[in-house]
Amino acid sequence: MSNTVINIENAVVSYREDIALRGVSLRVKSGEFVGIVGPNGAGKTTLLTIVNGLGKLIHGQVQVLGHHVTPGSGHFLRKKVGYVAQAQNIDPRMPMNVREVAMIGRYGLLGLLRRPGEHDWKIVDEMLELVGMTHLARRPIGHLSGGEQQRVAIARCLAQEPELFLLDEPTASLDWRAKTDILELVKLIHDSRHLTTLFVTHDLSSLPVACGRVVLMKEGLIWGEGSPEAALTDDNLSQLYDMPLSAVKARRKEAILI
Amino acid sequence: MDLSILGYQFMQNAILSAVLGGIACGTIGVFVVTMHMPFIGVCMSHAAFAGALLGLWLGFNPLLGAFGVSLASAAVIGPLADRGELSPETSVGVIFSLMLGLAFLFMGLMPGTKSGALELLWGSILTNTRSDVILLGIVAAVVVGLVFLFYKEFQATIFHRDMARSVGIPATVMLYGILFLTGATITASLRSIGGLLIFSLILNPAAAAYQLTYSMKRMFLLSAGFAVLSGLIGLLMSYLFNIPSGATIVITSSAIFGIATFFSPKRKVKPWQKKPLVEEKQ
């Protein structure tokens, strides 16, 4: 298939004594929005790291944007892959402002010995505008709230002009409002740019509505997949999270009330 | 003041050493402070001291020993620091104490007087030779040159290593580069400032600069400026009152840090915090 942008075949990844992925295969088509759901420690983050070449495969292979991911091709590929992690603890005294942090997204593309020019700053300013952070552009990055920092992280990622958009629990530790805003922003970006997006979360309420396919992960394996309606049934969740069916039903009923 | 002292070559060497060593130490300090690795720097400077003593004991160039052993310690510490989430302090502490133990061992094994060893411990900028100045000049030029050429890569690595990696910047190479430059700077400054004191000339000026600015470029300039100032004022005090130069330089740099902290805008309410929120959104 020519429009397959990610093709993972039987990937095994191990850190020290733990096996993080135990044979995972996944294909993602161009423009798809895939949610990856599962309990902590299921291997969701590891799955993202083998896509951007930071995780080390001990078995299997991964093709991204038509290239085999190898330790050698990692740098080259990462320039085309945007990655937003969960909110980081940033030193409030960090001597960098919001605009400079967003510009880091273009550093890989620019390559060694080249400085950002007018064109690069224009792109960064556009992206800050898109995520609604223009009014804070000159602020020290450490003075922003968690939600604002995540918006900047998304702007940084878009400034990279990525062909793939990876988000790893971008809304973890954010308040309800900030979480909702980030999810809407991610949906907006996917809808307007048709950017292939992988969205990892352990929290079902953080799964964006834009999500077209859900992959369920448990203990280093893909445990199930399908459309959100088909995959996220009470039965599936009960088994995925090892919770009694009645508890899952009660919890989801509560969640609807929010 | 009688300026005829400036005509003597030993004084010229000392002044040049203070300026060049200050530039190198102040620049390196920015990495140490912003990347939160002061303990790693302390460990590397003690490793350099141990290496220099090894050289003195076995009869090879002490600076070669200093550079070798401090790089060896960096090679052990680097992977620990790079792991990120895990705090490497315990392992660095073990290496630090090992280096101190080795230093005293070599000092004990050394035959004859220990004056050479003590000089490496306290430093004596007034006995620096032209070749010390040249070495400091080379190291300062390399440090400043690399920071200038790879500024954006260093900046991203300082901000967040994993994030730098995820946009395609070789953050691991940058981190090892920083450790390598730290080792080189410590080695070149060892004879002027001394193994016990050199680290404060790296840490204090950068820590002072960190208190004063939110711009990384300005932080590099301020830090190098403060380090040079510490060197020159310390040298002057040492000359005027006939007291050890390493000590006066380090105490001056600590005083600069104290003053900077006192006037730090980072400890005060920010201008935008005084404005009502409504105004802000417009």
PDB file of N, CA, C and O in Angstrom, chain A residues 16 52 54 75 78-79 81 83 88 90-96 100-101 104-105 107-108 110-116 135-136 139-141 143 156 160, chain B residues 34 36 83 147-153 155-156 158-160 162-170 210-211 213-217 219 266 270 272 280-281:
ATOM      1  N   ARG A  16      16.331  -3.214  29.872  1.00  0.00           N
ATOM      2  CA  ARG A  16      16.874  -4.022  30.970  1.00  0.00           C
ATOM      3  C   ARG A  16      16.094  -5.327  31.101  1.00  0.00           C
ATOM      4  O   ARG A  16      16.022  -6.099  30.186  1.00  0.00           O
ATOM      5  N   ASN A  52       9.564   7.148  16.076  1.00  0.00           N
ATOM      6  CA  ASN A  52      10.503   8.258  15.810  1.00  0.00           C
ATOM      7  C   ASN A  52      11.970   7.855  16.013  1.00  0.00           C
ATOM      8  O   ASN A  52      12.846   8.697  16.014  1.00  0.00           O
ATOM      9  N   LEU A  54      13.677   6.618  18.501  1.00  0.00           N
ATOM     10  CA  LEU A  54      14.402   6.750  19.771  1.00  0.00           C
ATOM     11  C   LEU A  54      14.402   5.437  20.559  1.00  0.00           C
ATOM     12  O   LEU A  54      15.242   5.222  21.412  1.00  0.00           O
ATOM     13  N   HIS A  75      17.846  10.315  13.106  1.00  0.00           N
ATOM     14  CA  HIS A  75      17.949  11.780  13.086  1.00  0.00           C
ATOM     15  C   HIS A  75      17.180  12.378  11.935  1.00  0.00           C
ATOM     16  O   HIS A  75      16.421  13.327  12.075  1.00  0.00           O
ATOM     17  N   ARG A  78      13.398  12.001  12.476  1.00  0.00           N
ATOM     18  CA  ARG A  78      12.812  12.798  13.547  1.00  0.00           C
ATOM     19  C   ARG A  78      12.530  14.231  13.118  1.00  0.00           C
ATOM     20  O   ARG A  78      11.679  14.898  13.672  1.00  0.00           O
ATOM     21  N   LYS A  79      13.263  14.700  12.097  1.00  0.00           N
ATOM     22  CA  LYS A  79      12.995  16.044  11.591  1.00  0.00           C
ATOM     23  C   LYS A  79      11.608  16.128  10.965  1.00  0.00           C
ATOM     24  O   LYS A  79      11.030  17.197  10.841  1.00  0.00           O
ATOM     25  N   VAL A  81       9.025  14.157  12.037  1.00  0.00           N
ATOM     26  CA  VAL A  81       8.043  13.627  12.973  1.00  0.00           C
ATOM     27  C   VAL A  81       7.933  14.559  14.183  1.00  0.00           C
ATOM     28  O   VAL A  81       8.895  14.771  14.904  1.00  0.00           O
ATOM     29  N   TYR A  83       6.698  15.515  17.876  1.00  0.00           N
ATOM     30  CA  TYR A  83       6.462  14.713  19.079  1.00  0.00           C
ATOM     31  C   TYR A  83       6.126  15.640  20.236  1.00  0.00           C
ATOM     32  O   TYR A  83       6.908  16.525  20.579  1.00  0.00           O
ATOM     33  N   GLN A  88       6.064  18.962  30.975  1.00  0.00           N
ATOM     34  CA  GLN A  88       7.340  18.760  31.667  1.00  0.00           C
ATOM     35  C   GLN A  88       7.463  19.769  32.782  1.00  0.00           C
ATOM     36  O   GLN A  88       6.854  20.832  32.737  1.00  0.00           O
ATOM     37  N   ILE A  90       9.341  22.582  33.935  1.00  0.00           N
ATOM     38  CA  ILE A  90      10.334  23.516  33.409  1.00  0.00           C
ATOM     39  C   ILE A  90      10.704  24.503  34.506  1.00  0.00           C
ATOM     40  O   ILE A  90       9.829  25.046  35.173  1.00  0.00           O
ATOM     41  N   ASP A  91      12.004  24.685  34.682  1.00  0.00           N
ATOM     42  CA  ASP A  91      12.517  25.623  35.676  1.00  0.00           C
ATOM     43  C   ASP A  91      11.937  27.013  35.405  1.00  0.00           C
ATOM     44  O   ASP A  91      12.082  27.531  34.305  1.00  0.00           O
ATOM     45  N   PRO A  92      11.269  27.608  36.379  1.00  0.00           N
ATOM     46  CA  PRO A  92      10.684  28.937  36.136  1.00  0.00           C
ATOM     47  C   PRO A  92      11.731  29.975  35.765  1.00  0.00           C
ATOM     48  O   PRO A  92      11.405  31.002  35.181  1.00  0.00           O
ATOM     49  N   ARG A  93      12.997  29.732  36.099  1.00  0.00           N
ATOM     50  CA  ARG A  93      14.041  30.715  35.780  1.00  0.00           C
ATOM     51  C   ARG A  93      14.724  30.440  34.442  1.00  0.00           C
ATOM     52  O   ARG A  93      15.665  31.132  34.062  1.00  0.00           O
ATOM     53  N   MET A  94      14.275  29.400  33.726  1.00  0.00           N
ATOM     54  CA  MET A  94      14.889  29.039  32.440  1.00  0.00           C
ATOM     55  C   MET A  94      15.014  30.269  31.533  1.00  0.00           C
ATOM     56  O   MET A  94      14.021  30.921  31.243  1.00  0.00           O
ATOM     57  N   PRO A  95      16.234  30.596  31.086  1.00  0.00           N
ATOM     58  CA  PRO A  95      16.396  31.828  30.305  1.00  0.00           C
ATOM     59  C   PRO A  95      16.002  31.650  28.832  1.00  0.00           C
ATOM     60  O   PRO A  95      16.818  31.816  27.936  1.00  0.00           O
ATOM     61  N   MET A  96      14.737  31.323  28.599  1.00  0.00           N
ATOM     62  CA  MET A  96      14.251  31.230  27.215  1.00  0.00           C
ATOM     63  C   MET A  96      12.810  31.700  27.204  1.00  0.00           C
ATOM     64  O   MET A  96      12.060  31.393  28.124  1.00  0.00           O
ATOM     65  N   GLU A 100      11.249  31.522  21.513  1.00  0.00           N
ATOM     66  CA  GLU A 100      12.503  30.769  21.319  1.00  0.00           C
ATOM     67  C   GLU A 100      12.271  29.272  21.475  1.00  0.00           C
ATOM     68  O   GLU A 100      12.864  28.469  20.757  1.00  0.00           O
ATOM     69  N   VAL A 101      11.402  28.904  22.431  1.00  0.00           N
ATOM     70  CA  VAL A 101      11.135  27.481  22.640  1.00  0.00           C
ATOM     71  C   VAL A 101      10.409  26.898  21.425  1.00  0.00           C
ATOM     72  O   VAL A 101      10.724  25.807  20.953  1.00  0.00           O
ATOM     73  N   ILE A 104      12.638  25.956  18.539  1.00  0.00           N
ATOM     74  CA  ILE A 104      13.431  24.717  18.612  1.00  0.00           C
ATOM     75  C   ILE A 104      12.893  23.691  17.621  1.00  0.00           C
ATOM     76  O   ILE A 104      13.647  22.919  17.045  1.00  0.00           O
ATOM     77  N   GLY A 105      11.581  23.730  17.386  1.00  0.00           N
ATOM     78  CA  GLY A 105      10.996  22.814  16.409  1.00  0.00           C
ATOM     79  C   GLY A 105      11.659  22.898  15.042  1.00  0.00           C
ATOM     80  O   GLY A 105      11.717  21.911  14.309  1.00  0.00           O
ATOM     81  N   TYR A 107      14.849  23.774  14.533  1.00  0.00           N
ATOM     82  CA  TYR A 107      16.303  23.586  14.618  1.00  0.00           C
ATOM     83  C   TYR A 107      16.800  22.346  13.872  1.00  0.00           C
ATOM     84  O   TYR A 107      17.826  22.384  13.211  1.00  0.00           O
ATOM     85  N   GLY A 108      16.058  21.241  14.033  1.00  0.00           N
ATOM     86  CA  GLY A 108      16.484  20.025  13.355  1.00  0.00           C
ATOM     87  C   GLY A 108      16.455  20.201  11.846  1.00  0.00           C
ATOM     88  O   GLY A 108      17.388  19.834  11.137  1.00  0.00           O
ATOM     89  N   LEU A 110      16.638  23.000  10.132  1.00  0.00           N
ATOM     90  CA  LEU A 110      17.631  23.965   9.689  1.00  0.00           C
ATOM     91  C   LEU A 110      18.986  23.294   9.499  1.00  0.00           C
ATOM     92  O   LEU A 110      19.728  23.620   8.589  1.00  0.00           O
ATOM     93  N   GLY A 111      19.285  22.343  10.370  1.00  0.00           N
ATOM     94  CA  GLY A 111      20.564  21.648  10.267  1.00  0.00           C
ATOM     95  C   GLY A 111      21.678  22.437  10.935  1.00  0.00           C
ATOM     96  O   GLY A 111      21.482  23.580  11.354  1.00  0.00           O
ATOM     97  N   LEU A 112      22.850  21.806  11.023  1.00  0.00           N
ATOM     98  CA  LEU A 112      23.976  22.413  11.728  1.00  0.00           C
ATOM     99  C   LEU A 112      24.425  23.704  11.048  1.00  0.00           C
ATOM    100  O   LEU A 112      24.302  23.849   9.836  1.00  0.00           O
ATOM    101  N   LEU A 113      24.934  24.622  11.854  1.00  0.00           N
ATOM    102  CA  LEU A 113      25.590  25.849  11.397  1.00  0.00           C
ATOM    103  C   LEU A 113      24.667  26.832  10.691  1.00  0.00           C
ATOM    104  O   LEU A 113      25.114  27.813  10.115  1.00  0.00           O
ATOM    105  N   ARG A 114      23.355  26.579  10.715  1.00  0.00           N
ATOM    106  CA  ARG A 114      22.448  27.565  10.115  1.00  0.00           C
ATOM    107  C   ARG A 114      21.559  28.171  11.186  1.00  0.00           C
ATOM    108  O   ARG A 114      21.072  27.488  12.054  1.00  0.00           O
ATOM    109  N   ARG A 115      21.373  29.457  11.095  1.00  0.00           N
ATOM    110  CA  ARG A 115      20.570  30.160  12.095  1.00  0.00           C
ATOM    111  C   ARG A 115      19.168  30.406  11.556  1.00  0.00           C
ATOM    112  O   ARG A 115      18.995  30.562  10.358  1.00  0.00           O
ATOM    113  N   PRO A 116      18.198  30.489  12.449  1.00  0.00           N
ATOM    114  CA  PRO A 116      16.840  30.779  11.987  1.00  0.00           C
ATOM    115  C   PRO A 116      16.762  32.156  11.345  1.00  0.00           C
ATOM    116  O   PRO A 116      17.321  33.123  11.862  1.00  0.00           O
ATOM    117  N   HIS A 135      -0.093  36.289  22.609  1.00  0.00           N
ATOM    118  CA  HIS A 135       0.014  37.319  23.648  1.00  0.00           C
ATOM    119  C   HIS A 135       1.070  36.971  24.698  1.00  0.00           C
ATOM    120  O   HIS A 135       1.472  37.821  25.476  1.00  0.00           O
ATOM    121  N   LEU A 136       1.529  35.699  24.714  1.00  0.00           N
ATOM    122  CA  LEU A 136       2.553  35.312  25.694  1.00  0.00           C
ATOM    123  C   LEU A 136       3.915  35.069  25.042  1.00  0.00           C
ATOM    124  O   LEU A 136       4.838  34.583  25.687  1.00  0.00           O
ATOM    125  N   ARG A 139       7.110  35.984  26.864  1.00  0.00           N
ATOM    126  CA  ARG A 139       7.223  35.580  28.274  1.00  0.00           C
ATOM    127  C   ARG A 139       8.274  34.491  28.461  1.00  0.00           C
ATOM    128  O   ARG A 139       8.413  33.620  27.598  1.00  0.00           O
ATOM    129  N   PRO A 140       8.931  34.464  29.611  1.00  0.00           N
ATOM    130  CA  PRO A 140       9.802  33.322  29.904  1.00  0.00           C
ATOM    131  C   PRO A 140       8.955  32.040  29.942  1.00  0.00           C
ATOM    132  O   PRO A 140       7.868  32.057  30.523  1.00  0.00           O
ATOM    133  N   ILE A 141       9.434  30.997  29.316  1.00  0.00           N
ATOM    134  CA  ILE A 141       8.644  29.772  29.167  1.00  0.00           C
ATOM    135  C   ILE A 141       8.240  29.196  30.523  1.00  0.00           C
ATOM    136  O   ILE A 141       7.143  28.663  30.690  1.00  0.00           O
ATOM    137  N   HIS A 143       7.244  30.581  33.068  1.00  0.00           N
ATOM    138  CA  HIS A 143       6.186  31.290  33.779  1.00  0.00           C
ATOM    139  C   HIS A 143       4.794  30.902  33.299  1.00  0.00           C
ATOM    140  O   HIS A 143       3.800  31.400  33.818  1.00  0.00           O
ATOM    141  N   ARG A 156       5.479  24.338  18.712  1.00  0.00           N
ATOM    142  CA  ARG A 156       6.853  23.936  18.385  1.00  0.00           C
ATOM    143  C   ARG A 156       6.833  22.778  17.394  1.00  0.00           C
ATOM    144  O   ARG A 156       7.558  22.754  16.409  1.00  0.00           O
ATOM    145  N   GLN A 160       7.789  22.662  13.123  1.00  0.00           N
ATOM    146  CA  GLN A 160       8.668  21.653  12.518  1.00  0.00           C
ATOM    147  C   GLN A 160       8.122  21.224  11.145  1.00  0.00           C
ATOM    148  O   GLN A 160       8.806  20.530  10.408  1.00  0.00           O
TER     149      GLN A 160
ATOM    150  N   THR B  34      22.353  25.924  34.000  1.00  0.00           N
ATOM    151  CA  THR B  34      21.043  25.718  33.367  1.00  0.00           C
ATOM    152  C   THR B  34      20.700  24.234  33.244  1.00  0.00           C
ATOM    153  O   THR B  34      19.533  23.874  33.202  1.00  0.00           O
ATOM    154  N   HIS B  36      21.490  22.064  35.466  1.00  0.00           N
ATOM    155  CA  HIS B  36      21.410  21.547  36.837  1.00  0.00           C
ATOM    156  C   HIS B  36      22.406  20.427  37.096  1.00  0.00           C
ATOM    157  O   HIS B  36      22.047  19.346  37.552  1.00  0.00           O
ATOM    158  N   ARG B  83      20.686   9.618  31.473  1.00  0.00           N
ATOM    159  CA  ARG B  83      19.494   8.808  31.684  1.00  0.00           C
ATOM    160  C   ARG B  83      18.288   9.655  32.086  1.00  0.00           C
ATOM    161  O   ARG B  83      17.159   9.221  32.038  1.00  0.00           O
ATOM    162  N   VAL B 147      30.414  27.334  21.127  1.00  0.00           N
ATOM    163  CA  VAL B 147      29.109  27.834  21.579  1.00  0.00           C
ATOM    164  C   VAL B 147      28.502  28.721  20.492  1.00  0.00           C
ATOM    165  O   VAL B 147      27.314  28.656  20.201  1.00  0.00           O
ATOM    166  N   PHE B 148      29.341  29.524  19.856  1.00  0.00           N
ATOM    167  CA  PHE B 148      28.862  30.409  18.811  1.00  0.00           C
ATOM    168  C   PHE B 148      28.355  29.609  17.604  1.00  0.00           C
ATOM    169  O   PHE B 148      27.265  29.840  17.095  1.00  0.00           O
ATOM    170  N   LEU B 149      29.134  28.609  17.181  1.00  0.00           N
ATOM    171  CA  LEU B 149      28.770  27.832  15.989  1.00  0.00           C
ATOM    172  C   LEU B 149      27.545  26.957  16.215  1.00  0.00           C
ATOM    173  O   LEU B 149      26.703  26.800  15.340  1.00  0.00           O
ATOM    174  N   PHE B 150      27.462  26.343  17.402  1.00  0.00           N
ATOM    175  CA  PHE B 150      26.373  25.384  17.642  1.00  0.00           C
ATOM    176  C   PHE B 150      25.391  25.921  18.679  1.00  0.00           C
ATOM    177  O   PHE B 150      24.826  25.171  19.460  1.00  0.00           O
ATOM    178  N   TYR B 151      25.205  27.249  18.639  1.00  0.00           N
ATOM    179  CA  TYR B 151      24.372  27.878  19.665  1.00  0.00           C
ATOM    180  C   TYR B 151      22.981  27.248  19.741  1.00  0.00           C
ATOM    181  O   TYR B 151      22.497  26.899  20.808  1.00  0.00           O
ATOM    182  N   LYS B 152      22.331  27.060  18.600  1.00  0.00           N
ATOM    183  CA  LYS B 152      20.948  26.583  18.664  1.00  0.00           C
ATOM    184  C   LYS B 152      20.879  25.137  19.158  1.00  0.00           C
ATOM    185  O   LYS B 152      19.964  24.783  19.904  1.00  0.00           O
ATOM    186  N   GLU B 153      21.868  24.331  18.814  1.00  0.00           N
ATOM    187  CA  GLU B 153      21.889  22.953  19.314  1.00  0.00           C
ATOM    188  C   GLU B 153      22.123  22.925  20.825  1.00  0.00           C
ATOM    189  O   GLU B 153      21.475  22.166  21.546  1.00  0.00           O
ATOM    190  N   GLN B 155      21.395  25.330  22.881  1.00  0.00           N
ATOM    191  CA  GLN B 155      20.214  25.921  23.496  1.00  0.00           C
ATOM    192  C   GLN B 155      19.106  24.866  23.655  1.00  0.00           C
ATOM    193  O   GLN B 155      18.504  24.733  24.719  1.00  0.00           O
ATOM    194  N   ALA B 156      18.878  24.088  22.598  1.00  0.00           N
ATOM    195  CA  ALA B 156      17.835  23.058  22.657  1.00  0.00           C
ATOM    196  C   ALA B 156      18.203  21.973  23.665  1.00  0.00           C
ATOM    197  O   ALA B 156      17.357  21.475  24.407  1.00  0.00           O
ATOM    198  N   ILE B 158      20.061  22.351  26.339  1.00  0.00           N
ATOM    199  CA  ILE B 158      19.860  22.911  27.669  1.00  0.00           C
ATOM    200  C   ILE B 158      18.386  22.883  28.031  1.00  0.00           C
ATOM    201  O   ILE B 158      18.009  22.517  29.135  1.00  0.00           O
ATOM    202  N   PHE B 159      17.525  23.241  27.085  1.00  0.00           N
ATOM    203  CA  PHE B 159      16.099  23.345  27.386  1.00  0.00           C
ATOM    204  C   PHE B 159      15.528  21.990  27.786  1.00  0.00           C
ATOM    205  O   PHE B 159      14.903  21.848  28.818  1.00  0.00           O
ATOM    206  N   HIS B 160      15.737  20.999  26.973  1.00  0.00           N
ATOM    207  CA  HIS B 160      15.209  19.672  27.292  1.00  0.00           C
ATOM    208  C   HIS B 160      15.865  18.652  26.364  1.00  0.00           C
ATOM    209  O   HIS B 160      15.644  18.701  25.162  1.00  0.00           O
ATOM    210  N   ASP B 162      15.455  15.354  25.880  1.00  0.00           N
ATOM    211  CA  ASP B 162      14.593  14.438  25.129  1.00  0.00           C
ATOM    212  C   ASP B 162      13.870  15.175  24.008  1.00  0.00           C
ATOM    213  O   ASP B 162      13.688  14.645  22.917  1.00  0.00           O
ATOM    214  N   MET B 163      13.482  16.421  24.311  1.00  0.00           N
ATOM    215  CA  MET B 163      12.791  17.187  23.288  1.00  0.00           C
ATOM    216  C   MET B 163      13.737  17.533  22.141  1.00  0.00           C
ATOM    217  O   MET B 163      13.367  17.462  20.976  1.00  0.00           O
ATOM    218  N   ALA B 164      14.973  17.886  22.490  1.00  0.00           N
ATOM    219  CA  ALA B 164      15.971  18.193  21.465  1.00  0.00           C
ATOM    220  C   ALA B 164      16.161  16.970  20.559  1.00  0.00           C
ATOM    221  O   ALA B 164      16.199  17.083  19.336  1.00  0.00           O
ATOM    222  N   ARG B 165      16.245  15.810  21.179  1.00  0.00           N
ATOM    223  CA  ARG B 165      16.383  14.570  20.415  1.00  0.00           C
ATOM    224  C   ARG B 165      15.197  14.373  19.479  1.00  0.00           C
ATOM    225  O   ARG B 165      15.351  13.971  18.336  1.00  0.00           O
ATOM    226  N   SER B 166      13.994  14.677  19.986  1.00  0.00           N
ATOM    227  CA  SER B 166      12.804  14.381  19.191  1.00  0.00           C
ATOM    228  C   SER B 166      12.662  15.306  17.984  1.00  0.00           C
ATOM    229  O   SER B 166      11.895  15.008  17.086  1.00  0.00           O
ATOM    230  N   VAL B 167      13.378  16.444  17.948  1.00  0.00           N
ATOM    231  CA  VAL B 167      13.328  17.255  16.731  1.00  0.00           C
ATOM    232  C   VAL B 167      14.539  16.984  15.819  1.00  0.00           C
ATOM    233  O   VAL B 167      14.717  17.652  14.809  1.00  0.00           O
ATOM    234  N   GLY B 168      15.360  16.005  16.196  1.00  0.00           N
ATOM    235  CA  GLY B 168      16.459  15.603  15.323  1.00  0.00           C
ATOM    236  C   GLY B 168      17.798  16.241  15.663  1.00  0.00           C
ATOM    237  O   GLY B 168      18.701  16.273  14.834  1.00  0.00           O
ATOM    238  N   ILE B 169      17.925  16.766  16.882  1.00  0.00           N
ATOM    239  CA  ILE B 169      19.212  17.334  17.315  1.00  0.00           C
ATOM    240  C   ILE B 169      19.980  16.254  18.085  1.00  0.00           C
ATOM    241  O   ILE B 169      19.396  15.563  18.921  1.00  0.00           O
ATOM    242  N   PRO B 170      21.267  16.060  17.771  1.00  0.00           N
ATOM    243  CA  PRO B 170      22.023  15.010  18.464  1.00  0.00           C
ATOM    244  C   PRO B 170      22.359  15.409  19.902  1.00  0.00           C
ATOM    245  O   PRO B 170      23.479  15.791  20.210  1.00  0.00           O
ATOM    246  N   TYR B 210      22.351  33.869  36.030  1.00  0.00           N
ATOM    247  CA  TYR B 210      21.049  33.183  36.008  1.00  0.00           C
ATOM    248  C   TYR B 210      20.006  33.970  36.789  1.00  0.00           C
ATOM    249  O   TYR B 210      18.823  33.950  36.469  1.00  0.00           O
ATOM    250  N   GLN B 211      20.467  34.669  37.832  1.00  0.00           N
ATOM    251  CA  GLN B 211      19.542  35.457  38.653  1.00  0.00           C
ATOM    252  C   GLN B 211      19.053  36.700  37.922  1.00  0.00           C
ATOM    253  O   GLN B 211      18.046  37.278  38.299  1.00  0.00           O
ATOM    254  N   THR B 213      18.786  37.442  34.287  1.00  0.00           N
ATOM    255  CA  THR B 213      18.238  37.568  32.937  1.00  0.00           C
ATOM    256  C   THR B 213      17.400  36.364  32.524  1.00  0.00           C
ATOM    257  O   THR B 213      17.613  35.257  33.013  1.00  0.00           O
ATOM    258  N   TYR B 214      16.450  36.642  31.627  1.00  0.00           N
ATOM    259  CA  TYR B 214      15.664  35.571  31.012  1.00  0.00           C
ATOM    260  C   TYR B 214      16.116  35.309  29.582  1.00  0.00           C
ATOM    261  O   TYR B 214      15.438  34.640  28.827  1.00  0.00           O
ATOM    262  N   SER B 215      17.236  35.900  29.186  1.00  0.00           N
ATOM    263  CA  SER B 215      17.742  35.679  27.835  1.00  0.00           C
ATOM    264  C   SER B 215      19.023  34.856  27.919  1.00  0.00           C
ATOM    265  O   SER B 215      19.943  35.186  28.664  1.00  0.00           O
ATOM    266  N   MET B 216      19.069  33.770  27.160  1.00  0.00           N
ATOM    267  CA  MET B 216      20.226  32.888  27.268  1.00  0.00           C
ATOM    268  C   MET B 216      21.488  33.554  26.733  1.00  0.00           C
ATOM    269  O   MET B 216      22.566  33.394  27.293  1.00  0.00           O
ATOM    270  N   LYS B 217      21.340  34.339  25.648  1.00  0.00           N
ATOM    271  CA  LYS B 217      22.512  35.017  25.089  1.00  0.00           C
ATOM    272  C   LYS B 217      23.104  35.969  26.125  1.00  0.00           C
ATOM    273  O   LYS B 217      24.308  36.008  26.344  1.00  0.00           O
ATOM    274  N   MET B 219      22.749  35.748  29.233  1.00  0.00           N
ATOM    275  CA  MET B 219      23.301  34.990  30.349  1.00  0.00           C
ATOM    276  C   MET B 219      24.745  34.577  30.063  1.00  0.00           C
ATOM    277  O   MET B 219      25.612  34.656  30.930  1.00  0.00           O
ATOM    278  N   LYS B 266      14.148  38.057  39.324  1.00  0.00           N
ATOM    279  CA  LYS B 266      13.409  36.796  39.368  1.00  0.00           C
ATOM    280  C   LYS B 266      12.806  36.555  40.747  1.00  0.00           C
ATOM    281  O   LYS B 266      11.998  35.663  40.929  1.00  0.00           O
ATOM    282  N   LYS B 270       6.601  40.247  38.896  1.00  0.00           N
ATOM    283  CA  LYS B 270       6.854  40.635  37.512  1.00  0.00           C
ATOM    284  C   LYS B 270       5.929  41.780  37.096  1.00  0.00           C
ATOM    285  O   LYS B 270       4.815  41.875  37.595  1.00  0.00           O
ATOM    286  N   TRP B 272       4.135  42.132  34.528  1.00  0.00           N
ATOM    287  CA  TRP B 272       2.835  41.688  33.995  1.00  0.00           C
ATOM    288  C   TRP B 272       1.941  41.078  35.077  1.00  0.00           C
ATOM    289  O   TRP B 272       0.767  40.910  34.891  1.00  0.00           O
ATOM    290  N   GLU B 280      -4.599  41.971  30.035  1.00  0.00           N
ATOM    291  CA  GLU B 280      -3.666  41.002  29.472  1.00  0.00           C
ATOM    292  C   GLU B 280      -4.202  40.328  28.209  1.00  0.00           C
ATOM    293  O   GLU B 280      -3.498  40.135  27.239  1.00  0.00           O
ATOM    294  N   LYS B 281      -5.467  39.955  28.236  1.00  0.00           N
ATOM    295  CA  LYS B 281      -6.034  39.142  27.148  1.00  0.00           C
ATOM    296  C   LYS B 281      -6.204  39.933  25.863  1.00  0.00           C
ATOM    297  O   LYS B 281      -6.372  39.374  24.807  1.00  0.00           O
TER     298      LYS B 281
END
